[in-house]
Short mmCIF file of C-alpha atoms in Angstrom, two decimals:
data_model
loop_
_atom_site.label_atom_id
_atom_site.label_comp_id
_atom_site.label_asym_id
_atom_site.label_seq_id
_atom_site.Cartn_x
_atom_site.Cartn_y
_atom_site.Cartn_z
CA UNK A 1 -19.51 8.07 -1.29
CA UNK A 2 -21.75 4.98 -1.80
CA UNK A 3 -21.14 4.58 -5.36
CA UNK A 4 -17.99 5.53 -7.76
CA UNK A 5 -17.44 4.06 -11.22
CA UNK A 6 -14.13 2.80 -12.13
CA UNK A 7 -14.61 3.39 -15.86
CA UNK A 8 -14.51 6.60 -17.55
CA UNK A 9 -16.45 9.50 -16.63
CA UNK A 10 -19.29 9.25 -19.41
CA UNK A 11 -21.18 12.80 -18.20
CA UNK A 12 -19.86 16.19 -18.46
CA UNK A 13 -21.87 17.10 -15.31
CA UNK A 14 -19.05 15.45 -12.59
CA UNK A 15 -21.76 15.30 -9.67
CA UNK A 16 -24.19 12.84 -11.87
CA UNK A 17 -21.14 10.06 -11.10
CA UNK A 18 -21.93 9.81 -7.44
CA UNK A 19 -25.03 9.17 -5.42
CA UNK A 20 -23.81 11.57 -2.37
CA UNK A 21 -20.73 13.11 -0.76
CA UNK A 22 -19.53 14.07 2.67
CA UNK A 23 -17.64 17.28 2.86
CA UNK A 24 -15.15 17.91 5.46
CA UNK A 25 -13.44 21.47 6.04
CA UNK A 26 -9.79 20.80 6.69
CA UNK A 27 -9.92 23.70 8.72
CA UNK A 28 -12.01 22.44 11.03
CA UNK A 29 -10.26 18.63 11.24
CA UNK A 30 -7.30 17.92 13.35
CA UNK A 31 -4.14 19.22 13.52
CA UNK A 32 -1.87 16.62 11.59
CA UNK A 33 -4.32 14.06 11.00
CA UNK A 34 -5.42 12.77 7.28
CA UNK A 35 -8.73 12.87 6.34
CA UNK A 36 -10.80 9.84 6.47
CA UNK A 37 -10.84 7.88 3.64
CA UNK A 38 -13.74 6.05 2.59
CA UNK A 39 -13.29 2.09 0.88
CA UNK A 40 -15.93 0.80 -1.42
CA UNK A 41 -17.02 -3.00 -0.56
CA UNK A 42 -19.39 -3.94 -3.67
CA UNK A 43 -21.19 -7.09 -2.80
CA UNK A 44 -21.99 -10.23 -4.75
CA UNK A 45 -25.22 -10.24 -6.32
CA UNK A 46 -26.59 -13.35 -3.84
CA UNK A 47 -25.61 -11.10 -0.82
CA UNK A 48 -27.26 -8.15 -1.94
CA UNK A 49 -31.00 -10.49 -2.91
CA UNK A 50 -30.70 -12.19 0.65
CA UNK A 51 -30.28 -9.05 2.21
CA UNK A 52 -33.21 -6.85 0.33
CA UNK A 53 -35.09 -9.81 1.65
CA UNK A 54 -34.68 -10.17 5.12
CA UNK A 55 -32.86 -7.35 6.73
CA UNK A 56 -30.47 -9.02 8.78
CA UNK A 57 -27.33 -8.94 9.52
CA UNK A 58 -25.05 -11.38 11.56
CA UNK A 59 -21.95 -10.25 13.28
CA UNK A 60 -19.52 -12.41 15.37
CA UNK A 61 -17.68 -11.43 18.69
CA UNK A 62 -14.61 -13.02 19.87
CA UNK A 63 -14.30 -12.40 23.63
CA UNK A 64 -10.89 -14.55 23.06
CA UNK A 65 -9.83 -15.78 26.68
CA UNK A 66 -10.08 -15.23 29.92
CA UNK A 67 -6.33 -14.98 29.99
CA UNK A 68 -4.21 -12.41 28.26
CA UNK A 69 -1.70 -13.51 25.38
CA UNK A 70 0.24 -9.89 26.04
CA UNK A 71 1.83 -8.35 28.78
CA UNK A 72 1.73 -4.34 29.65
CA UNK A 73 5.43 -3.43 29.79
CA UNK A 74 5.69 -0.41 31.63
CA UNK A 75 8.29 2.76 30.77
CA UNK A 76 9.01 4.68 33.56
CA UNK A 77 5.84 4.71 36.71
CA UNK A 78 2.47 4.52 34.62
CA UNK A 79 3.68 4.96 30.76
CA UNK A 80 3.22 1.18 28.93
CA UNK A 81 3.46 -0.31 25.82
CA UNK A 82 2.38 -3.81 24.60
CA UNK A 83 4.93 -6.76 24.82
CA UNK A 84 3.54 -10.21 22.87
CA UNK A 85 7.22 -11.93 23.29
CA UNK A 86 6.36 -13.10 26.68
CA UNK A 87 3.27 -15.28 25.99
CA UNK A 88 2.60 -18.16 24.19
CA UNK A 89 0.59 -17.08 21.13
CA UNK A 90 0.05 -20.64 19.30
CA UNK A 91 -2.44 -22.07 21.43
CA UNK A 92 -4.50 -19.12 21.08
CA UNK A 93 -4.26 -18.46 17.46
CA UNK A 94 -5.33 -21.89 16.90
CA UNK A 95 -7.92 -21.61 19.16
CA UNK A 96 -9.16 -17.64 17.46
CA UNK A 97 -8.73 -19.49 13.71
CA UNK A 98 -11.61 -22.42 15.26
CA UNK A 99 -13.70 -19.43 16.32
CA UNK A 100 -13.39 -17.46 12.75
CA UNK A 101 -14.14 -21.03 10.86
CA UNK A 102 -17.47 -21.17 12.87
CA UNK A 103 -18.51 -17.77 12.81
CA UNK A 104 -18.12 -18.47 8.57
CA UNK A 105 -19.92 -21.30 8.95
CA UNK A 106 -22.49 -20.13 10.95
CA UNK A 107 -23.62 -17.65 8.35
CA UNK A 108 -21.50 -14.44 10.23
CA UNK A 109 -21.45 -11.23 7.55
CA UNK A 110 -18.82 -9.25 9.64
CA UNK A 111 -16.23 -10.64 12.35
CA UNK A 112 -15.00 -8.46 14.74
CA UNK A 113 -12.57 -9.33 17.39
CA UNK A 114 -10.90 -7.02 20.83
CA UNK A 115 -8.42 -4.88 21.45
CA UNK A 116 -4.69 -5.71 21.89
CA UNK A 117 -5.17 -9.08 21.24
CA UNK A 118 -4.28 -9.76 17.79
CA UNK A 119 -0.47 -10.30 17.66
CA UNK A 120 1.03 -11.12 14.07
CA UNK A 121 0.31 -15.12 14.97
CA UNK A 122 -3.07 -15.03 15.62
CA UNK A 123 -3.45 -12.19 12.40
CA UNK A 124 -1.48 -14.78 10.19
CA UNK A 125 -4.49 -17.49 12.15
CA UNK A 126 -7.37 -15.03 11.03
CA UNK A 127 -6.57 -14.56 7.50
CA UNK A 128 -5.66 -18.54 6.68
CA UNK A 129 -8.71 -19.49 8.50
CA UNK A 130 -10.73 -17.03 6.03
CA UNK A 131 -9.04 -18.35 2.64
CA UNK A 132 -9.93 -21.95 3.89
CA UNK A 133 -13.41 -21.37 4.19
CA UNK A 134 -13.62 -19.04 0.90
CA UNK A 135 -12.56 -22.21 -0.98
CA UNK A 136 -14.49 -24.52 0.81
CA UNK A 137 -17.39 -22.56 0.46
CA UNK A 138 -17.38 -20.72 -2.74
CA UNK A 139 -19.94 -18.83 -3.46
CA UNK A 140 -22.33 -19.47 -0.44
CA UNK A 141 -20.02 -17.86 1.85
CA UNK A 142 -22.44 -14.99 3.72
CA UNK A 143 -18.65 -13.31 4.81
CA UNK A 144 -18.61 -9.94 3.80
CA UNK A 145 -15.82 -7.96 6.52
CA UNK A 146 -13.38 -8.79 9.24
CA UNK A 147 -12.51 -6.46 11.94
CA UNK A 148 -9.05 -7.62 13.37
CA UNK A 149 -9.22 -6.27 17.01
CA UNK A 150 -6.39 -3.91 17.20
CA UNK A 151 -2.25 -5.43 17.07
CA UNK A 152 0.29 -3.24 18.83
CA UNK A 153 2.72 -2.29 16.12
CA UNK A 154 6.48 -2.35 15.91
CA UNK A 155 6.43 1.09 15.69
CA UNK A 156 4.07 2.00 18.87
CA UNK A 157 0.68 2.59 17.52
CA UNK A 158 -2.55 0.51 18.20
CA UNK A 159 -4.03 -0.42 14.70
CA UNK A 160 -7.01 -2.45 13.53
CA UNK A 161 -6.83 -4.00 10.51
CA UNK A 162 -9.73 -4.98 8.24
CA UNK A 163 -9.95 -8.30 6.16
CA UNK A 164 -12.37 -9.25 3.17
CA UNK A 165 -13.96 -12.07 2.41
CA UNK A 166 -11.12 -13.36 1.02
CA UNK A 167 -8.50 -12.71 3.66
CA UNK A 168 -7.35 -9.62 1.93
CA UNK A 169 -6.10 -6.58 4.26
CA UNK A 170 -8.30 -3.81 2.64
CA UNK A 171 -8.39 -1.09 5.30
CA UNK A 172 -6.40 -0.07 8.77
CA UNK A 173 -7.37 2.38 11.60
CA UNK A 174 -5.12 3.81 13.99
CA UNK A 175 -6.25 4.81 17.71
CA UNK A 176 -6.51 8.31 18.06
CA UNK A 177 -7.07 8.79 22.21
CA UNK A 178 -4.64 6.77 24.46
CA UNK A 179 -5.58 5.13 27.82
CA UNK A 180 -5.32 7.67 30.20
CA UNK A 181 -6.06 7.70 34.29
CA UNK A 182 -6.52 10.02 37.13
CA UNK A 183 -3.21 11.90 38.14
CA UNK A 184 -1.81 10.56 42.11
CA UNK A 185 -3.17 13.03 44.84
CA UNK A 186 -3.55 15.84 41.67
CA UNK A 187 -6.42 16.83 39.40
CA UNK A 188 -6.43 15.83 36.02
CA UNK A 189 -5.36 13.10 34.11
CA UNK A 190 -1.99 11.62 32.59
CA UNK A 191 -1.69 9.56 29.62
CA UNK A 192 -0.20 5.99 30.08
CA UNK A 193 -0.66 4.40 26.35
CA UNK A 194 2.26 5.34 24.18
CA UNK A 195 0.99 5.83 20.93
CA UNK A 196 3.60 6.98 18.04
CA UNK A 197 0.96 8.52 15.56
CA UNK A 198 -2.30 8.57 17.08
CA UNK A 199 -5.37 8.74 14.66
CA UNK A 200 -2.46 8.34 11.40
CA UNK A 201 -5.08 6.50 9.43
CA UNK A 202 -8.91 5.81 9.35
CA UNK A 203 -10.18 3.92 6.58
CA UNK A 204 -14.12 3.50 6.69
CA UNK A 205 -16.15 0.84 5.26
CA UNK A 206 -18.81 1.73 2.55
CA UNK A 207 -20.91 -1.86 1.88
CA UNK A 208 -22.97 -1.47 -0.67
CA UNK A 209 -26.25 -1.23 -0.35
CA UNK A 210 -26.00 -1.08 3.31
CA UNK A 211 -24.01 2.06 4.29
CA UNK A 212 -20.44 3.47 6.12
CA UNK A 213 -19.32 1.15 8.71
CA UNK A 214 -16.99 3.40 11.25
CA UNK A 215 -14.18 1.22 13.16
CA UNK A 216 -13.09 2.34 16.79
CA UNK A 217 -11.25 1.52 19.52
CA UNK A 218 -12.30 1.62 23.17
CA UNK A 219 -10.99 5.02 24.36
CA UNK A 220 -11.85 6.78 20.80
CA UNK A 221 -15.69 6.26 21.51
CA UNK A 222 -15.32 6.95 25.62
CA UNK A 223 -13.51 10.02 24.90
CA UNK A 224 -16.42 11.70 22.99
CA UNK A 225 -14.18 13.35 20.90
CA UNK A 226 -12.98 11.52 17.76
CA UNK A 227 -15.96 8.62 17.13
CA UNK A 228 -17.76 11.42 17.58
CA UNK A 229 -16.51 14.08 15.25
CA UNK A 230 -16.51 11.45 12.67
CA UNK A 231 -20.02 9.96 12.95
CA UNK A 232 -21.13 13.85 12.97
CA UNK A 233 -19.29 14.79 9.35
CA UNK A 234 -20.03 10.80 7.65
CA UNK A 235 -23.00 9.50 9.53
CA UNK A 236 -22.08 5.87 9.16
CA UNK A 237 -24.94 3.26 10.20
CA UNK A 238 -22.85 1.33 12.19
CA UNK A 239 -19.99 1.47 14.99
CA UNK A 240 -17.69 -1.35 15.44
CA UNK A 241 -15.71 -0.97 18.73
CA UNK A 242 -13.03 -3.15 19.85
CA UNK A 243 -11.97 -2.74 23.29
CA UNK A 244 -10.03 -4.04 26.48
CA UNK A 245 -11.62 -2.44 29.46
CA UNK A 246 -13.02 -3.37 32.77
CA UNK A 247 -15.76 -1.35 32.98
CA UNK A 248 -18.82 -1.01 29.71
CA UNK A 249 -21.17 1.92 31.37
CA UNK A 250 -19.39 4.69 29.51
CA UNK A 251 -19.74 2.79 26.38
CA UNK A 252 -23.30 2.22 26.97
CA UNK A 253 -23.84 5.58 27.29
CA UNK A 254 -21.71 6.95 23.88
CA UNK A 255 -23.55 4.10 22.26
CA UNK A 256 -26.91 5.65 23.06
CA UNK A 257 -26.08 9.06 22.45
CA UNK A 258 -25.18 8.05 18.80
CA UNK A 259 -28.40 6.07 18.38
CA UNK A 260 -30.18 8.99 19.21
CA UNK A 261 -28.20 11.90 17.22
CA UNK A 262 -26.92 10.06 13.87
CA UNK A 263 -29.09 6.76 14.44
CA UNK A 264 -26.28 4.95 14.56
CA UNK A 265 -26.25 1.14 15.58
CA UNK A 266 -23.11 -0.21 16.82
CA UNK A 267 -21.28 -3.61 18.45
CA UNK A 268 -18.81 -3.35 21.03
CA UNK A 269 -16.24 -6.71 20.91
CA UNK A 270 -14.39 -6.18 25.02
CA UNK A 271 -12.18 -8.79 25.60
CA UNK A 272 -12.93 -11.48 28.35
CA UNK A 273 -10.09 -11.17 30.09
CA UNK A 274 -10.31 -7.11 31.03
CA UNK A 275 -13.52 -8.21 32.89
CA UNK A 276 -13.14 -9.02 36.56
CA UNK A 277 -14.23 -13.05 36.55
CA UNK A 278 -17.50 -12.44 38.37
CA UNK A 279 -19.11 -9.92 36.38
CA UNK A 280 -21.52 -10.85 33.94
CA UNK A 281 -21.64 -8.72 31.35
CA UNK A 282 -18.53 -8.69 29.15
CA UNK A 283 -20.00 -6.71 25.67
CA UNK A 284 -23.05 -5.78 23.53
CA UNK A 285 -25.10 -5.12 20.83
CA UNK A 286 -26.62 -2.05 20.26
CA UNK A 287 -29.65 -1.28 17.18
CA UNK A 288 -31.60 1.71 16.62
CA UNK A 289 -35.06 1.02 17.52
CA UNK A 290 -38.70 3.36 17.35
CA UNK A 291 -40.43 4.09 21.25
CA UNK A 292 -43.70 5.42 19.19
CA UNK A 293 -42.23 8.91 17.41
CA UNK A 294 -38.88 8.94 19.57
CA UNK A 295 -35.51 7.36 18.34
CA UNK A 296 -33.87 5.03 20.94
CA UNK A 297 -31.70 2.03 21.15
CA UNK A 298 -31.52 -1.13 21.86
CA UNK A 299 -29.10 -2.61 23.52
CA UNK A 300 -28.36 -6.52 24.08
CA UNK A 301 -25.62 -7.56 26.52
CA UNK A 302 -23.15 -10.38 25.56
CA UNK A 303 -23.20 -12.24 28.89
CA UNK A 304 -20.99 -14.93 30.26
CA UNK A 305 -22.59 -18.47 30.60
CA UNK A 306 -20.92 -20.55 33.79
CA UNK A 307 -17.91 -20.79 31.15
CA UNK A 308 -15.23 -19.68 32.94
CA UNK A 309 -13.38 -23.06 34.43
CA UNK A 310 -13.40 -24.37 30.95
CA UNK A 311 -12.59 -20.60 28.82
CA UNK A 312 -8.70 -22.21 28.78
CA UNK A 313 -9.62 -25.29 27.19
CA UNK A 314 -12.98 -24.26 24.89
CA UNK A 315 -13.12 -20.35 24.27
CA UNK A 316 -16.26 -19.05 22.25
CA UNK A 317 -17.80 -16.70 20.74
CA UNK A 318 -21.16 -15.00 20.41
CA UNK A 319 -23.14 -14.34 17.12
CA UNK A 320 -25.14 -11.13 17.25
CA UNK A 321 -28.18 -11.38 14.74
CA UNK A 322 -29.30 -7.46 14.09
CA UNK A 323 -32.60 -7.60 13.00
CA UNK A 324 -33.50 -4.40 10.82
CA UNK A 325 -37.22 -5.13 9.63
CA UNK A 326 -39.64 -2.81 11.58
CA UNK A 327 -43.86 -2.93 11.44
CA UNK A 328 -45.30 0.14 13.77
CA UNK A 329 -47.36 -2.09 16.30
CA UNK A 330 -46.45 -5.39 15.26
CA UNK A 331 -42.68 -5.67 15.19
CA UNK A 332 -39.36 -3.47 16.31
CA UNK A 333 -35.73 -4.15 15.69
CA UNK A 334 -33.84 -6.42 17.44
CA UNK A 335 -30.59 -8.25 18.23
CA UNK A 336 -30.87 -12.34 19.34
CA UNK A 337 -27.92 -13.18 21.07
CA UNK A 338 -26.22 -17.04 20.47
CA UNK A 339 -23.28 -18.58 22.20
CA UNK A 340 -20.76 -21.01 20.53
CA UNK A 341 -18.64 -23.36 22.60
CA UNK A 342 -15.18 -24.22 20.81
CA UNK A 343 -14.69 -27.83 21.55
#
């Protein structure tokens, strides 16, 4: 729904309260699974002026390190869950809390950081990094959503959870399709992430003025079979994937494919250190864009930049600056592409 008043219904007709809705047939939705539920960001009235006027909007990727601050622990031959007690997790929540004060201060409207990575230190890092700059900044902070990677949880699930602009935990989703691989010698495949309650809760972003903002996480958009079912029945404008995985071509292609059905645009946060250290390409950017009459997509890649001998000491991140205004023949959307260093 993209608008709901809190006061009293003032209208006997009930549909003249809301602008639209999505109807879902819980017949036809997954077995155990709660329907989506849909949270209602209403944005300052500077926010929504600058953004009638110039159709942007900024979002930050953390590719966090080249090194891992987690360890796979493995149950049994190929089953694993996610052990943070073995790493250090100060250094990099210091260094994650430098990255969120710049993105802030570099006018970022969403944050989104990778999978995994996001242990309760560098969560507790995000948030008092956010209040900082809301009371340094006041009213001219451009900060509208934070999507927290994804923490493995005490109780085995893989959850992101979303932040407001005032370090406020407003929303969680909970990966629905686990890491899986080819079976030894055999056809088929065989799960290896242990997930407790896969897909328990998906809370969706409504921004006003803007529309649905889906979260995901890097097997739920590969898979084709969650991400998808959702952006068929609620259409958000925009995917926000956060992922640890060597390899981006099947994301490339799912992030097409929803361009071209649902016009969906989307960002895909990978961390740095799933990516083998000579490949380039580590994430990207992806807007809907007009070829003539056809729908397509552009995609930008986030690219590393001769940084890894100093990733342990710096880290960085990239702002993504989605550019929405369109003129047939003169201009088409587009995403510019800017590297921090973290000194």
């Amino acid at each position: 729904m993209n608008e709901a008043g809190r006061g009293r219904t003032v209208s006997s007709n009930f549909y003249e309260q809301f602008e639209n809705f999505r109807f879902i047939k819980e017949n036809r939705w997954k077995e155990h699974l709660d329907v989506p539920r849909i949270k209602y960001l209403q944005l300052k009235k500077s926010w929504r002026n600058k953004g009638e006027e110039v159709h942007r909007l900024k979002i930050a990727v953390m590719p966090v390190s080249c090194k891992k601050n987690f360890a796979f622990k493995f149950i049994g031959e190929s089953r694993f869950v996610v052990d943070y007690l073995k790493c250090d997790q100060i250094q990099l929540a210091e260094r994650i809390g430098r990255a969120v004060e710049t993105a802030i201060y570099e006018g970022s409207n969403i944050i989104v950081l990778p999978e995994y990575v996001v242990s309760q230190e560098v969560y507790h890092s995000v948030q008092k990094q956010i209040r900082k700059c809301h009371r340094e900044l006041r009213g001219e902070m451009g900060l509208m959503l934070v999507f927290a990677g994804s923490t493995w949880t005490k109780d085995g699930n893989n959850v992101m959870r979303i932040l407001d602009a005032w370090g406020e935990e407003v929303g969680e989703y909970y990966k629905y399709s686990p890491y899986v691989k080819p079976k030894k010698e055999k056809h088929g495949f065989e799960c290896c992430e242990v997930l407790s309650s896969p897909g328990k809760c998906c809370d969706i972003m409504a921004i006003e003025n803007i529309g649905l903002f889906l979260p995901a996480i890097c097997r739920d958009v590969i898979d084709g079979e969650y991400t998808e079912e959702l952006a068929h029945y609620l259409l958000p404008v925009f995917i926000i994937i956060a992922a640890w995985s060597p390899s981006l071509a099947q994301f490339a292609e799912r992030q097409r494919e929803m361009a071209n059905k649902y016009f969906i645009s989307s960002v895909l946060a990978n961390a740095c250190g799933s990516i083998r250290k000579r490949a380039l390409k580590i994430g990207n950017g992806a807007i809907v864009c007009k070829r003539g009459t056809i729908t397509q997509v552009c995609k930008k890649d986030i690219k590393r930049d001769n940084c890894m001998a100093n990733c342990s000491k710096e880290g960085c991140l990239y702002l993504l600056d989605y550019d929405f205004s369109y003129k047939e023949k003169e201009k088409n959307t587009d995403i510019a592409i800017t590297r921090y260093n973290m000194e």
